[in-house]
Coordinates of C-alpha atoms in Angstrom, one line a residue:
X77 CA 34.5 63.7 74.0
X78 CA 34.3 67.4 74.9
X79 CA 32.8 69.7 71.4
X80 CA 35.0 72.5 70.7
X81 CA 33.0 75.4 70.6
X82 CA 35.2 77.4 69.1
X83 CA 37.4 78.1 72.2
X84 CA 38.4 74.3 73.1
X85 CA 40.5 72.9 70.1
X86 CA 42.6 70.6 72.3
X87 CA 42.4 69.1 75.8
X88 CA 45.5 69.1 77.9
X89 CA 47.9 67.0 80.6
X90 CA 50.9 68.3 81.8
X91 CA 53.1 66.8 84.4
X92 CA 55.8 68.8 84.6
X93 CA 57.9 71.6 82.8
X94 CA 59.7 69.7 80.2
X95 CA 63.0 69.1 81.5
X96 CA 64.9 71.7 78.3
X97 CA 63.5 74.3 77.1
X98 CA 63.5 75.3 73.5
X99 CA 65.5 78.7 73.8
X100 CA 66.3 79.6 70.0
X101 CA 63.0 78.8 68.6
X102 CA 62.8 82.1 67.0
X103 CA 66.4 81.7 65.3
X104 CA 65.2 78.4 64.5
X105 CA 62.0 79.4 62.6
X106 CA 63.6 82.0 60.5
X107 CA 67.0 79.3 59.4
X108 CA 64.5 76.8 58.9
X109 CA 61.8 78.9 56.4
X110 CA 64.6 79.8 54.5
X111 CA 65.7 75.8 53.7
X112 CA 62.1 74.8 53.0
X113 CA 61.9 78.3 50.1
X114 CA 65.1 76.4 48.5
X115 CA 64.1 72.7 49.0
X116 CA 60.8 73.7 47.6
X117 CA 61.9 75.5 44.9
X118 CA 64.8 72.6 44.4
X119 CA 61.7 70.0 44.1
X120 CA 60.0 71.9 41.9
X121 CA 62.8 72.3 39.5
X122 CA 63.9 68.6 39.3
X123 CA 60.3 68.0 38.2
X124 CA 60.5 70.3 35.6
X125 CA 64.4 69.4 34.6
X126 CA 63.9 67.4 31.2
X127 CA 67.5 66.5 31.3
X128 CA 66.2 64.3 34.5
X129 CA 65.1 61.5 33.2
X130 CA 61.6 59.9 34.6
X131 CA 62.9 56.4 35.8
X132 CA 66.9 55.6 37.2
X133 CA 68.6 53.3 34.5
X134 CA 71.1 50.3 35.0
X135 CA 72.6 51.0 31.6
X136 CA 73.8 54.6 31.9
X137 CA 73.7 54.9 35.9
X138 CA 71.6 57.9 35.4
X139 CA 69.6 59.0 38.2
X140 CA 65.6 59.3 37.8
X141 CA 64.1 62.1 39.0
X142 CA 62.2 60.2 42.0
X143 CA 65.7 59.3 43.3
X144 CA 67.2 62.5 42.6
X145 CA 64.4 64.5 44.5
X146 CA 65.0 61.6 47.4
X147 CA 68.5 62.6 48.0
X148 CA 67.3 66.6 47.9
X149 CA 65.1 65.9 50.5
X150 CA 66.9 63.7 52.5
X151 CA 69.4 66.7 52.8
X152 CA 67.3 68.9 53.8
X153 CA 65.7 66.8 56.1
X154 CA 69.8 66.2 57.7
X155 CA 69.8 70.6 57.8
X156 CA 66.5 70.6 59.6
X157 CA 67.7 68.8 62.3
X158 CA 71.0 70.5 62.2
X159 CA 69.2 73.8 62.4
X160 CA 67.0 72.3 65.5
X161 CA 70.0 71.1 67.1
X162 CA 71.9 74.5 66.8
X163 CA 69.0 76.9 68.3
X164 CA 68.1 74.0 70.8
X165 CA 64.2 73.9 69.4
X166 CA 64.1 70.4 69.3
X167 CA 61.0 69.4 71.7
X168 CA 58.2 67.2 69.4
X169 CA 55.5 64.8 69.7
X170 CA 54.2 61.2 69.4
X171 CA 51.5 61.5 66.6
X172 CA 48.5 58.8 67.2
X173 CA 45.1 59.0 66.3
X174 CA 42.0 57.5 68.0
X175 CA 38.4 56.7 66.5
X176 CA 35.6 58.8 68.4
X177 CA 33.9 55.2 69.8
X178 CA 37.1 54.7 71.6
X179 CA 38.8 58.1 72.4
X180 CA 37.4 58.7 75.6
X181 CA 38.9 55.6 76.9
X182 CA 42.5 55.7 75.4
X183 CA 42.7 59.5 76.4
X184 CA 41.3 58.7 80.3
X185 CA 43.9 55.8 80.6
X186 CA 46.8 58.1 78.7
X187 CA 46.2 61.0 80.9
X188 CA 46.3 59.2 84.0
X189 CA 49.7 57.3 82.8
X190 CA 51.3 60.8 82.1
X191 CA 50.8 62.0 85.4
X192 CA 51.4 58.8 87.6
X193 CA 51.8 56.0 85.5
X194 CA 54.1 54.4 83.2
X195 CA 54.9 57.2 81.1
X196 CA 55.6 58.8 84.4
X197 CA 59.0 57.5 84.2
X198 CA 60.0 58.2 80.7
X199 CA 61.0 61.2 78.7
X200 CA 57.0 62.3 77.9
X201 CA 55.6 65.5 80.3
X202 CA 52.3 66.2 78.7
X203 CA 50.1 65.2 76.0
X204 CA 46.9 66.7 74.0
X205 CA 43.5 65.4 72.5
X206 CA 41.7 66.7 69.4
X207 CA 37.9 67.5 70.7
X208 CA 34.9 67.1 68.5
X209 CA 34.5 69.5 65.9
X210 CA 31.6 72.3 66.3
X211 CA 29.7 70.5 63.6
X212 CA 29.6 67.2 62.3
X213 CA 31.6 64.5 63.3
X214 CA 35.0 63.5 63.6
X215 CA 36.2 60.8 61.7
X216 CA 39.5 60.3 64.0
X217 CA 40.8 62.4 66.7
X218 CA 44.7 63.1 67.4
X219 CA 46.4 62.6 70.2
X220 CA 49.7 64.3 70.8
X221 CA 52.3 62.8 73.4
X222 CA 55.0 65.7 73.6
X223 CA 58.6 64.8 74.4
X224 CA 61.3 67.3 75.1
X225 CA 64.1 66.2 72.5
X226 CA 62.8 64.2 69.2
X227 CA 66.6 63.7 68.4
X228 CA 67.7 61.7 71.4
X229 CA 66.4 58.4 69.6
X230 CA 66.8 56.3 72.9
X231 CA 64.2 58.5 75.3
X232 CA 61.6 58.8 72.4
X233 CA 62.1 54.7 71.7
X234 CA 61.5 54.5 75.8
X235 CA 58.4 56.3 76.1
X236 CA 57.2 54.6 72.4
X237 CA 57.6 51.0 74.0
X238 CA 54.9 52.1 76.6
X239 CA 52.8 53.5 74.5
X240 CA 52.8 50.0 72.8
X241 CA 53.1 47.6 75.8
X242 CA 51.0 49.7 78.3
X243 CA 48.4 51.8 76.2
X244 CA 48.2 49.6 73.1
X245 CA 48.5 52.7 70.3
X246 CA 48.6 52.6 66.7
X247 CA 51.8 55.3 66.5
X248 CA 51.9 57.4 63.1
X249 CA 55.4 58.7 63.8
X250 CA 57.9 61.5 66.1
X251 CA 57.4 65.1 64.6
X252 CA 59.2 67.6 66.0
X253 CA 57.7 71.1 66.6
X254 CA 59.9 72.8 64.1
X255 CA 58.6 70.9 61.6
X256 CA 55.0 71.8 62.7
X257 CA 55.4 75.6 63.2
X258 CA 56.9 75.7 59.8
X259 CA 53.9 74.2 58.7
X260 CA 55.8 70.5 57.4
X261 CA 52.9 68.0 56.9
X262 CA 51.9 65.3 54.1
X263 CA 50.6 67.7 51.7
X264 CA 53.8 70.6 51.8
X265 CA 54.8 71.1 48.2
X266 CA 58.4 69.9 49.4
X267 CA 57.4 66.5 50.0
X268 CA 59.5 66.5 52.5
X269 CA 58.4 63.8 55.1
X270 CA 56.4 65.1 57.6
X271 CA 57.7 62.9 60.5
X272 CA 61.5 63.3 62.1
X273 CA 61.4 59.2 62.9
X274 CA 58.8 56.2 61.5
X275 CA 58.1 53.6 64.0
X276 CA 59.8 51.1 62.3
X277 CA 63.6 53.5 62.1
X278 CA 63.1 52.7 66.0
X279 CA 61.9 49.5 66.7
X280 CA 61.7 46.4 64.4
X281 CA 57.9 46.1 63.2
X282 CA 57.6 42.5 64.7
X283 CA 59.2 44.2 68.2
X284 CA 56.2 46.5 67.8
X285 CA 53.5 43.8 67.1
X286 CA 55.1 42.0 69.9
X287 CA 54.7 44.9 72.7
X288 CA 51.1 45.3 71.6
X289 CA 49.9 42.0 71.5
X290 CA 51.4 41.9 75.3
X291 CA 49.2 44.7 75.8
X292 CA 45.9 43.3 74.6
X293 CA 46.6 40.0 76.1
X294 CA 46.5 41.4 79.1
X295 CA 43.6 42.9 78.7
X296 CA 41.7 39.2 77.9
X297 CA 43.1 37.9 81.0
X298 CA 41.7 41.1 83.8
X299 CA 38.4 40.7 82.1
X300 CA 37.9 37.2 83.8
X301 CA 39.4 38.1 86.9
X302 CA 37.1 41.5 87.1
X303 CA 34.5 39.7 86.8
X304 CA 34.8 37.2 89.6
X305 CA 36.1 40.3 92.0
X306 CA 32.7 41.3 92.7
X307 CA 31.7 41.8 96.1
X308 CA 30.7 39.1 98.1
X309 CA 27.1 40.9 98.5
X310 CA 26.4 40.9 95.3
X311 CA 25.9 36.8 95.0
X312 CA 23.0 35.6 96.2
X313 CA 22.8 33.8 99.6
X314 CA 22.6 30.0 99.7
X315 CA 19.3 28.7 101.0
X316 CA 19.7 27.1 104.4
X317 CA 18.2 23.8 104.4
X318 CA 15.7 22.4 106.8
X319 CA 17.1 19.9 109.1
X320 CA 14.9 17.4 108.3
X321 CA 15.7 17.8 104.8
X322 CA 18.9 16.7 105.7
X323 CA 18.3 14.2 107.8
X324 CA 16.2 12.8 104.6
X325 CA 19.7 12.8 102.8
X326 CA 21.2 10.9 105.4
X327 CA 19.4 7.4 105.6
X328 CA 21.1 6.1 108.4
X329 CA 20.8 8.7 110.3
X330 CA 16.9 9.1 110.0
X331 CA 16.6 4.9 110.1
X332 CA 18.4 6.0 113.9
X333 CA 16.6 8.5 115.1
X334 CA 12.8 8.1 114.1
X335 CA 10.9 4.6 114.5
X336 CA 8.9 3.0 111.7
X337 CA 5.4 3.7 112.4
X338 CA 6.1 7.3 112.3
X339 CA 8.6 6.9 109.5
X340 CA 5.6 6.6 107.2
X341 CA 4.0 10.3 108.2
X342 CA 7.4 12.1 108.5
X343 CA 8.0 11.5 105.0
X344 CA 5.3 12.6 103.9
X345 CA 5.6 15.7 105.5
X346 CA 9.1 16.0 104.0
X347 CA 7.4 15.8 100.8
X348 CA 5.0 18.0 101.5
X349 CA 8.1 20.5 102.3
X350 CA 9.9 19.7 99.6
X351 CA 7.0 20.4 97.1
X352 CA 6.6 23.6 98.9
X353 CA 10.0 25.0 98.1
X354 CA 9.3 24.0 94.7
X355 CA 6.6 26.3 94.3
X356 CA 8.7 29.1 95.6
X357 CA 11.7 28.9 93.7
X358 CA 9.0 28.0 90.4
X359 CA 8.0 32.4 90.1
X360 CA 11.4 33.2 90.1
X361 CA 13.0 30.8 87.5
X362 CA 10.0 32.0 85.4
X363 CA 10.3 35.8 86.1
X364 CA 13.9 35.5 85.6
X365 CA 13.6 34.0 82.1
X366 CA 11.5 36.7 81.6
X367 CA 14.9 39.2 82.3

């Protein structure tokens, strides 16, 4: 993988244009840093609410204050997308992540699919690898598969069943780009989550499993083949064998042709030949057991 040296963060692919643009991002931004101010602030203030109580109880039907901050930030999460939806900012990404011994590989055969392979045909223009960082080294690098609309669920399942049947990915989750210029990640103070769809609020895990067991299974069966597609110049040449030798292996045929007195002195010869050949094949079984 390419080392950043301060100028090369990412690595790109692009198709094509996406097919919408994201017009109102601007609008967007501004709407949307005002909602995560309030459901920050909200967050904070259930945690600190002592009229909350810590855990949800059957008795009373009081609400704990995991469940009330749940329902806080599972409204916010409905305005974010409402917000998106409204200023038409709603491009995102596929979120995977890659360990350096393998990157090169998944990235080559990603790249290549964007521009004229399965992913082709689905939703997905372009895509983006994390390089190695200036010093040290990386411990996983991300790999971003972008997507014009995160909210239409059906295009972002599509190009999510080829990343699993074709490419083999472990998928973290759809973020949209909104959520990443506001600066929306694991560790925000909201808690909000940092993903606008899991893999499993699309496809059933065992659907998942399925698609990339497909995948790897196909990989066990073109390593055989490959191997046994070599060209025909690269396996060695049968010996021809001298025609007496054959005639040797063919008793009635050398009983026919050769009379008995000089029966004796052919085969000998033959065994003389044979003996021969031995010692010439004898160096290179040794030399290659030496390989």
């Amino acid at each position: 993988m390419v080392q950043n040296d301060g100028t090369k963060p990412w690595i790109w692919v692009k198709r094509s244009a996406p097919s919408r643009e994201d017009t109102g991002a601007e609008e967007a931004l501004e709407e949307g840093e005002d909602l995560l101010k309030e459901i920050t602030a909200r967050v904070e203030e259930i945690k600190n609410d002592e009229s909350i109580p810590v855990r949800s109880s059957k008795k009373t039907g009081a609400k704990g204050k995991k469940e009330v901050r749940e329902e806080a930030q599972a409204q916010a999460t409905e305005k974010f997308k409402e917000i998106a939806l409204k200023h038409e900012f709603v491009s995102g990404k596929w979120l995977s992540f890659a360990p350096p011994d393998k990157v090169d590989v998944i990235w080559s055969n990603l790249a290549t699919s964007i521009v004229s392979g399965p992913l082709a045909a689905t939703a997905a223009f372009g895509a983006k690898v994390a390089t190695s960082p200036e010093e040290g080294t990386a411990t996983q690098h991300l790999i971003c598969i972008y997507m014009p609309d995160v909210y239409d669920k059906d295009a972002v399942t599509e190009v999510m069943k080829v990343l699993l049947r074709h490419h083999g990915m472990n998928l973290s989750g759809v973020k949209s780009n909104l959520y990443t210029a506001l600066g929306i990640d694991s560790k925000h103070a909201s808690g909000l989550p940092s993903t606008t769809w899991k893999t499993t609020a699309l496809l059933p895990e065992k659907e998942s499993k399925a698609l990339k067991e497909a995948y790897f299974e196909n990989l066990k069966a073109a390593a055989p083949k490959a191997a046994t597609d070599k060209p025909a110049a690269a396996k060695p040449a049968a010996k021809a064998q001298p025609k007496k030798k054959q005639a040797e292996d063919d008793p009635a045929e050398l009983k026919s042709k050769v009379k008995a007195p000089a029966a004796k002195g052919k085969r000998a010869k033959e065994s003389d030949d044979e003996d021969d050949e031995e010692e010439e094949e004898r160096p290179k079984k040794k030399k290659a057991l030496k390989k």
